[in-house]
Amino acid sequence: MNFMQQRILDQGVVAPGQVLKVDSFLNHQVDMALMDRIGGEFAARFAGCSVTKVLTIEVSGIPMAAAVARELKVPLVFAKKARSVNVDGEAYVAQTEDDGKKTQVVVAKKFLSQEDHVLIVDDILANGYALQALISIVDSAGAAVEGIGVAIEKGNLEGGWRIRNLGYRLESLAIVEAMDEKTGTVTFREETA
Amino acid sequence: MNFMQQRILDQGVVAPGQVLKVDSFLNHQVDMALMDRIGGEFAARFAGCSVTKVLTIEVSGIPMAAAVARELKVPLVFAKKARSVNVDGEAYVAQTEDDGKKTQVVVAKKFLSQEDHVLIVDDILANGYALQALISIVDSAGAAVEGIGVAIEKGNLEGGWRIRNLGYRLESLAIVEAMDEKTGTVTFREETA
C-alpha cells in the first residue's frame, strides 16, 4: 500500500455511479504536502529520462503537474481546452472529449519542439482521451514522450490499457480496480513491480 | 523594480489590443522557480494574517496559488467555473464573466467555513470580476478575506480600484500602467511602499 492508495482509503469517497470523489485533497481542495510527495515520487520514477518539460491539461492536473515540474526543475506547460485569446499564432491542436462534448486541446507551438523530452502528468486517468490528445500534441511537435504519470487510474475503464498498448510507459500511483458503493470499499490492482 | 516587473520587461510581449502576453512564464508555460519566488513573496507579505486557506479560480491562477499555499503550509482551494459533476451537494456559487459570457463560480461548502482566514490569489487582475466572485464566496461562507495577492494588475482598468475601494488589502506584484504596442514598452505604477 503506497501513500496515494492510503490517502484514497482515508479520504476518498465512493459516490453513486462509480464515482470516486477525491476533491478534499486532489482536485478541488488540494493538499500541498501530498503534491510535494507526488512530485518527488514521479521525479524519482522518471529520473534519468532527461525530461525537459512537464505537460498537463487544464484544470485539475495542474497542481500535481506543477509539483513534478518543480521537482525536476523544468517548465510546466498546461494545454488549454478550446482556443483562447491568449494562445496566439500557431498552436498544436488535438481532439478530446469533456463530459461527452468534443473539445479542442491546444498548446502553442513555441512551447514544444523536437528537442523536448516530455513527461505527461495528469490527476485521473479514465477513458484516456485527454492523455491521448496530449500524446498527439507531443508527437506533432516531434518531441519524445518519456512517460506518463497519473495519480489515480480507473482500472475498470480502458484508458490505461489503451495507452500501455500503444507502448508508452504509464505509471499510475493507484489503480482502482473496483469500488463498492454500498460499503464504500475501494480495491486496488496489485502492484507488479 | 521588483522581480515580477523585471520578468515582464524581459519576457512579456505587448500584443495588439493592449494585450500583455505572459504565456512563456506565467499562464501557459510556467516557470516553477518564479512560482516559488511568488509563493515566498506573498507568504512574507501576508505573514501574521493566520491564513488557513488559499483560494483561487481555475485555470491560470492555479500554479502560483499552489506555490503560495505550499509556502504557507495551508490547503489550496480552486473555485470551479460552472457546476461540474465533481462538486456534489451544497456549494457556494457566485457570478463572473468569462470572455463576456456569464459564468458561475463554484466552491463546495465543505471547503470553506466561518473559521477560515482566506488569502485570495490570482495571476492577472483586469476588470476584477473573478476576484469579486471569490470575495462573494468567502463572504457566503462567513470566512474572512485576509487579503488578495495578484501577480499582474492592469492599472489602466478599474478592477484594482474597485477592490481597494471595497476596503480589501490588495497586493499586486506589478501594476501595469501603460503599454505601447509600437515600441513594446511597458510602464509600471510606482510603488508607494
Coordinates of C-alpha atoms in Angstrom, one line a residue:
Chain A
M1 CA 0.0 0.0 0.0
N2 CA 1.7 3.2 -1.1
F3 CA 0.9 6.8 0.1
M4 CA -1.6 7.5 -2.7
Q5 CA -3.6 4.3 -2.2
Q6 CA -3.6 5.0 1.6
R7 CA -4.8 8.6 1.0
I8 CA -7.7 7.3 -1.2
L9 CA -8.7 4.8 1.5
D10 CA -8.5 7.5 4.2
Q11 CA -10.2 10.4 2.4
G12 CA -11.7 9.3 -0.9
V13 CA -15.4 8.8 -1.1
V14 CA -17.2 6.3 -3.3
A15 CA -20.3 8.1 -4.7
P16 CA -23.2 6.7 -6.8
G17 CA -22.4 6.0 -10.4
Q18 CA -19.0 4.5 -9.7
V19 CA -17.6 8.0 -9.0
L20 CA -14.5 8.2 -6.7
K21 CA -14.5 11.6 -5.1
V22 CA -11.0 12.9 -4.2
D23 CA -12.0 16.5 -4.1
S24 CA -10.9 17.0 -0.5
F25 CA -7.2 16.5 -1.3
L26 CA -6.6 16.3 -5.1
N27 CA -9.0 18.2 -7.4
H28 CA -10.9 20.9 -5.7
Q29 CA -9.2 21.3 -2.3
V30 CA -5.5 20.4 -2.8
D31 CA -3.2 19.1 -0.1
M32 CA 0.2 20.7 -1.0
A33 CA 2.2 18.3 1.1
L34 CA 0.7 15.5 -0.9
M35 CA 1.6 17.4 -4.1
D36 CA 5.2 17.6 -2.9
R37 CA 5.2 13.8 -2.3
I38 CA 3.7 13.1 -5.7
G39 CA 6.3 15.4 -7.3
G40 CA 9.1 13.6 -5.5
E41 CA 7.7 10.2 -6.5
F42 CA 7.4 10.9 -10.2
A43 CA 10.8 12.7 -10.3
A44 CA 12.3 9.6 -8.8
R45 CA 10.5 7.2 -11.1
F46 CA 11.5 9.2 -14.2
A47 CA 15.0 10.1 -13.1
G48 CA 17.4 9.5 -16.0
C49 CA 14.8 10.3 -18.6
S50 CA 16.3 13.7 -19.3
V51 CA 12.8 15.3 -19.0
T52 CA 12.8 18.9 -20.4
K53 CA 9.1 19.7 -20.0
V54 CA 6.2 18.5 -17.9
L55 CA 2.9 18.7 -19.9
T56 CA -0.6 18.5 -18.4
I57 CA -4.1 19.7 -19.4
E58 CA -6.2 22.1 -17.6
V59 CA -7.7 22.0 -14.9
S60 CA -7.2 19.6 -12.1
G61 CA -3.9 18.0 -13.2
I62 CA -2.2 21.4 -12.8
P63 CA -1.3 21.3 -9.1
M64 CA 0.4 17.9 -9.2
A65 CA 2.0 18.5 -12.6
A66 CA 3.4 21.7 -11.2
A67 CA 4.8 19.8 -8.3
V68 CA 6.5 17.3 -10.6
A69 CA 7.9 20.1 -12.8
R70 CA 9.2 21.9 -9.7
E71 CA 11.0 18.8 -8.5
L72 CA 12.5 18.1 -12.0
K73 CA 13.4 21.8 -12.3
V74 CA 11.8 22.1 -15.7
P75 CA 9.0 24.2 -17.0
L76 CA 5.4 23.2 -16.7
V77 CA 3.2 23.5 -19.8
F78 CA -0.5 23.2 -19.5
A79 CA -2.6 22.5 -22.6
K80 CA -5.7 24.6 -22.9
K81 CA -9.2 23.4 -23.8
A82 CA -10.6 25.2 -26.8
R83 CA -8.7 28.1 -28.4
S84 CA -8.3 31.0 -26.1
V85 CA -7.4 34.6 -26.9
N86 CA -4.1 34.1 -25.1
V87 CA -2.9 31.4 -27.4
D88 CA -1.6 33.3 -30.5
G89 CA -0.2 32.3 -33.7
E90 CA 0.5 28.7 -34.4
A91 CA -0.6 26.0 -32.0
Y92 CA -0.7 22.3 -31.9
V93 CA -4.3 21.1 -31.6
A94 CA -5.8 17.7 -30.8
Q95 CA -9.3 16.5 -30.0
T96 CA -10.6 15.1 -26.8
E97 CA -14.0 14.8 -25.1
D98 CA -15.1 16.6 -22.0
D99 CA -18.3 15.4 -20.4
G100 CA -19.2 13.9 -23.8
K101 CA -18.6 17.1 -25.7
K102 CA -15.8 17.3 -28.3
T103 CA -13.2 19.7 -27.1
Q104 CA -10.0 21.0 -28.6
V105 CA -6.7 20.7 -26.7
V106 CA -4.3 23.4 -27.6
V107 CA -0.6 24.1 -27.0
A108 CA 1.3 27.0 -28.5
K109 CA 4.0 25.7 -30.8
K110 CA 6.7 27.8 -29.3
F111 CA 6.5 25.7 -26.0
L112 CA 7.2 22.3 -27.5
S113 CA 10.0 21.4 -30.0
Q114 CA 11.7 18.3 -31.3
E115 CA 14.4 18.8 -28.7
D116 CA 11.9 18.2 -25.9
H117 CA 11.6 15.1 -23.7
V118 CA 8.2 15.3 -22.3
L119 CA 6.7 13.8 -19.1
I120 CA 2.9 13.9 -19.3
V121 CA 1.2 14.2 -16.0
D122 CA -2.5 14.1 -15.0
D123 CA -4.5 13.5 -11.9
I124 CA -7.0 11.0 -13.1
L125 CA -7.0 8.5 -16.0
A126 CA -10.4 7.2 -17.0
N127 CA -11.0 6.6 -20.7
G128 CA -7.7 8.1 -21.6
Y129 CA -8.9 10.6 -24.2
A130 CA -7.2 13.6 -22.6
L131 CA -3.8 11.7 -22.4
Q132 CA -4.2 10.6 -26.0
A133 CA -4.7 14.2 -27.0
L134 CA -1.6 15.2 -25.1
I135 CA 0.4 12.4 -26.7
S136 CA -0.8 13.5 -30.1
I137 CA 0.4 17.1 -29.4
V138 CA 3.8 15.9 -28.3
D139 CA 4.0 13.8 -31.5
S140 CA 3.0 16.8 -33.6
A141 CA 5.9 18.7 -32.1
G142 CA 8.3 15.9 -33.0
A143 CA 9.2 15.7 -29.3
A144 CA 9.6 12.5 -27.3
V145 CA 7.1 11.2 -24.7
E146 CA 9.3 9.9 -22.0
G147 CA 6.4 8.7 -20.0
I148 CA 3.1 9.4 -18.4
G149 CA 2.5 9.8 -14.7
V150 CA -1.0 9.6 -13.2
A151 CA -2.2 9.8 -9.6
I152 CA -5.3 7.6 -10.0
E153 CA -6.1 5.2 -12.8
K154 CA -9.5 3.8 -13.1
G155 CA -8.5 0.2 -13.8
N156 CA -12.1 -0.8 -14.6
L157 CA -12.0 1.5 -17.7
E158 CA -9.9 1.1 -20.8
G159 CA -7.8 4.2 -20.8
G160 CA -4.7 2.6 -19.1
W161 CA -4.8 -0.5 -21.2
R162 CA -5.1 1.5 -24.4
I163 CA -2.1 3.7 -23.6
R164 CA 0.1 0.9 -22.4
N165 CA -0.9 -1.0 -25.5
L166 CA 0.5 1.9 -27.6
G167 CA 3.8 1.2 -26.0
Y168 CA 4.0 4.2 -23.6
R169 CA 5.4 3.9 -20.1
L170 CA 2.5 4.7 -17.9
E171 CA 3.0 5.0 -14.2
S172 CA -0.1 5.2 -12.0
L173 CA 0.3 5.7 -8.3
A174 CA -3.1 4.0 -7.6
I175 CA -5.0 1.8 -10.0
V176 CA -8.6 1.4 -8.8
E177 CA -9.9 -2.0 -9.8
A178 CA -13.3 -1.9 -8.1
M179 CA -15.5 0.3 -5.9
D180 CA -18.4 -0.8 -3.8
E181 CA -21.0 1.9 -3.5
K182 CA -22.7 0.2 -0.6
T183 CA -19.8 -0.4 1.6
G184 CA -17.5 2.4 0.2
T185 CA -14.8 -0.1 -0.3
V186 CA -12.1 0.6 -2.8
T187 CA -9.9 -2.2 -4.2
F188 CA -6.6 -1.5 -5.9
R189 CA -4.8 -3.5 -8.6
E190 CA -1.8 -5.2 -7.0
E191 CA 1.5 -3.7 -8.0
T192 CA 3.7 -5.8 -10.2
A193 CA 7.0 -4.1 -9.6
Chain B
M1 CA 11.9 47.3 -10.0
N2 CA 11.0 44.0 -8.4
F3 CA 11.4 40.5 -9.8
M4 CA 7.9 40.4 -11.3
Q5 CA 8.3 43.7 -13.1
Q6 CA 11.7 42.7 -14.3
R7 CA 10.4 39.4 -15.7
I8 CA 7.6 41.2 -17.5
L9 CA 10.1 43.5 -19.1
D10 CA 12.4 40.6 -20.0
Q11 CA 9.8 38.1 -21.3
G12 CA 6.4 39.8 -21.6
V13 CA 5.1 40.8 -25.0
V14 CA 2.8 43.6 -25.8
A15 CA 0.3 42.4 -28.4
P16 CA -2.3 44.3 -30.4
G17 CA -5.4 45.3 -28.4
Q18 CA -3.5 46.2 -25.3
V19 CA -2.8 42.6 -24.5
L20 CA 0.2 41.8 -22.3
K21 CA 1.3 38.2 -23.2
V22 CA 3.0 36.4 -20.3
D23 CA 2.4 32.9 -21.6
S24 CA 6.0 32.0 -21.7
F25 CA 6.4 32.1 -17.9
L26 CA 3.0 32.6 -16.2
N27 CA -0.1 31.2 -17.8
H28 CA 0.6 28.6 -20.5
Q29 CA 4.2 27.7 -19.9
V30 CA 5.0 28.2 -16.3
D31 CA 8.4 28.9 -14.7
M32 CA 8.4 26.9 -11.4
A33 CA 11.3 28.9 -9.9
L34 CA 9.2 32.0 -10.5
M35 CA 6.3 30.4 -8.8
D36 CA 8.4 29.6 -5.8
R37 CA 9.5 33.2 -5.7
I38 CA 5.9 34.5 -5.9
G39 CA 5.0 32.0 -3.2
G40 CA 7.7 33.2 -0.9
E41 CA 6.8 36.9 -1.6
F42 CA 3.1 36.6 -0.7
A43 CA 3.8 34.3 2.2
A44 CA 6.1 37.1 3.6
R45 CA 3.6 39.9 2.8
F46 CA 0.7 38.1 4.5
A47 CA 2.7 36.6 7.4
G48 CA 0.9 37.2 10.6
C49 CA -2.5 37.0 8.9
S50 CA -3.1 33.5 10.2
V51 CA -4.2 32.3 6.7
T52 CA -5.9 28.9 6.7
K53 CA -6.7 28.5 3.0
V54 CA -5.5 29.9 -0.3
L55 CA -8.4 30.4 -2.7
T56 CA -8.0 30.9 -6.5
I57 CA -10.2 30.2 -9.5
E58 CA -9.4 27.9 -12.4
V59 CA -7.3 28.0 -14.6
S60 CA -4.2 30.1 -14.8
G61 CA -4.0 31.3 -11.2
I62 CA -3.6 27.7 -10.0
P63 CA 0.2 27.3 -10.3
M64 CA 1.0 30.5 -8.4
A65 CA -1.8 30.0 -5.8
A66 CA -0.4 26.5 -5.3
A67 CA 3.0 28.0 -4.6
V68 CA 1.6 30.4 -2.1
A69 CA -0.4 27.7 -0.3
R70 CA 2.7 25.5 -0.3
E71 CA 4.8 28.2 1.3
L72 CA 2.1 29.0 3.9
K73 CA 1.5 25.3 4.6
V74 CA -2.2 25.5 4.1
P75 CA -4.6 23.8 1.6
L76 CA -5.2 25.3 -1.8
V77 CA -8.9 25.5 -2.9
F78 CA -9.6 26.3 -6.5
A79 CA -13.1 27.6 -7.4
K80 CA -14.6 25.9 -10.5
K81 CA -16.3 27.6 -13.3
A82 CA -19.8 26.3 -13.9
R83 CA -21.1 23.4 -11.9
S84 CA -19.3 20.2 -12.6
V85 CA -20.1 16.6 -11.8
N86 CA -17.4 16.5 -9.2
V87 CA -18.9 19.2 -7.0
D88 CA -21.6 17.5 -5.1
G89 CA -24.2 18.6 -2.5
E90 CA -24.1 22.1 -1.4
A91 CA -21.8 24.7 -2.9
Y92 CA -21.3 28.4 -2.7
V93 CA -22.0 30.0 -6.1
A94 CA -21.2 33.4 -7.4
Q95 CA -21.3 35.0 -10.9
T96 CA -18.5 36.2 -13.0
E97 CA -17.8 36.9 -16.7
D98 CA -15.5 34.9 -18.9
D99 CA -14.8 36.4 -22.3
G100 CA -18.1 38.3 -22.0
K101 CA -20.1 35.2 -21.0
K102 CA -21.8 35.0 -17.7
T103 CA -20.2 32.1 -15.8
Q104 CA -20.8 30.5 -12.4
V105 CA -18.0 30.2 -9.9
V106 CA -18.5 27.3 -7.5
V107 CA -16.8 26.2 -4.3
A108 CA -18.1 23.2 -2.3
K109 CA -19.3 24.4 1.1
K110 CA -17.3 21.8 2.9
F111 CA -14.0 23.5 1.9
L112 CA -14.8 27.0 3.4
S113 CA -16.2 27.7 6.9
Q114 CA -16.5 30.7 9.2
E115 CA -13.3 29.6 10.9
D116 CA -11.3 30.2 7.7
H117 CA -9.0 33.1 7.1
V118 CA -8.6 33.2 3.3
L119 CA -5.9 34.6 1.1
I120 CA -7.3 35.0 -2.4
V121 CA -4.6 34.6 -5.2
D122 CA -4.8 35.1 -8.9
D123 CA -2.4 35.7 -11.8
I124 CA -3.9 38.6 -13.5
L125 CA -6.3 41.3 -12.3
A126 CA -8.2 43.2 -15.1
N127 CA -11.8 44.1 -14.5
G128 CA -11.9 42.3 -11.2
Y129 CA -15.0 40.2 -11.8
A130 CA -13.3 37.0 -10.9
L131 CA -11.9 38.3 -7.7
Q132 CA -15.2 39.8 -6.7
A133 CA -16.8 36.4 -7.3
L134 CA -14.2 34.8 -5.0
I135 CA -14.8 37.5 -2.3
S136 CA -18.5 36.9 -2.5
I137 CA -17.9 33.2 -2.0
V138 CA -15.7 33.8 1.1
D139 CA -18.4 36.1 2.4
S140 CA -21.1 33.5 1.8
A141 CA -19.0 31.1 3.9
G142 CA -18.8 33.6 6.8
A143 CA -15.0 33.4 6.4
A144 CA -12.6 36.3 6.5
V145 CA -10.8 37.7 3.5
E146 CA -7.3 38.4 4.8
G147 CA -6.1 39.8 1.6
I148 CA -5.7 39.4 -2.1
G149 CA -2.4 38.7 -3.9
V150 CA -2.1 39.2 -7.7
A151 CA 0.9 38.8 -9.9
I152 CA -0.1 41.4 -12.5
E153 CA -2.7 44.1 -12.2
K154 CA -3.8 46.0 -15.2
G155 CA -3.7 49.5 -13.7
N156 CA -5.5 51.0 -16.7
L157 CA -8.6 49.0 -15.9
E158 CA -10.9 49.5 -12.9
G159 CA -10.6 46.2 -11.2
G160 CA -7.9 47.1 -8.7
W161 CA -9.5 50.4 -7.8
R162 CA -12.9 48.7 -7.3
I163 CA -11.5 46.1 -4.9
R164 CA -9.3 48.5 -2.9
N165 CA -12.4 50.8 -2.7
L166 CA -14.3 48.0 -1.0
G167 CA -11.6 48.1 1.7
Y168 CA -9.7 44.9 0.8
R169 CA -6.0 44.6 1.1
L170 CA -4.9 44.0 -2.4
E171 CA -1.2 43.4 -3.2
S172 CA -0.1 43.4 -6.8
L173 CA 3.5 42.5 -7.7
A174 CA 3.3 44.5 -10.8
I175 CA 0.8 47.2 -11.8
V176 CA 0.9 47.8 -15.5
E177 CA 0.0 51.5 -16.1
A178 CA 0.5 51.6 -19.8
M179 CA 1.6 49.6 -22.8
D180 CA 2.9 50.9 -26.1
E181 CA 2.1 48.4 -28.9
K182 CA 4.5 50.1 -31.3
T183 CA 7.6 50.1 -29.1
G184 CA 6.6 47.2 -26.9
T185 CA 7.3 49.4 -23.8
V186 CA 5.6 48.5 -20.5
T187 CA 5.2 51.2 -17.8
F188 CA 4.6 50.3 -14.2
R189 CA 2.9 52.3 -11.5
E190 CA 5.5 53.4 -9.0
E191 CA 5.4 51.5 -5.7
T192 CA 4.3 53.6 -2.7
A193 CA 5.7 51.4 0.0

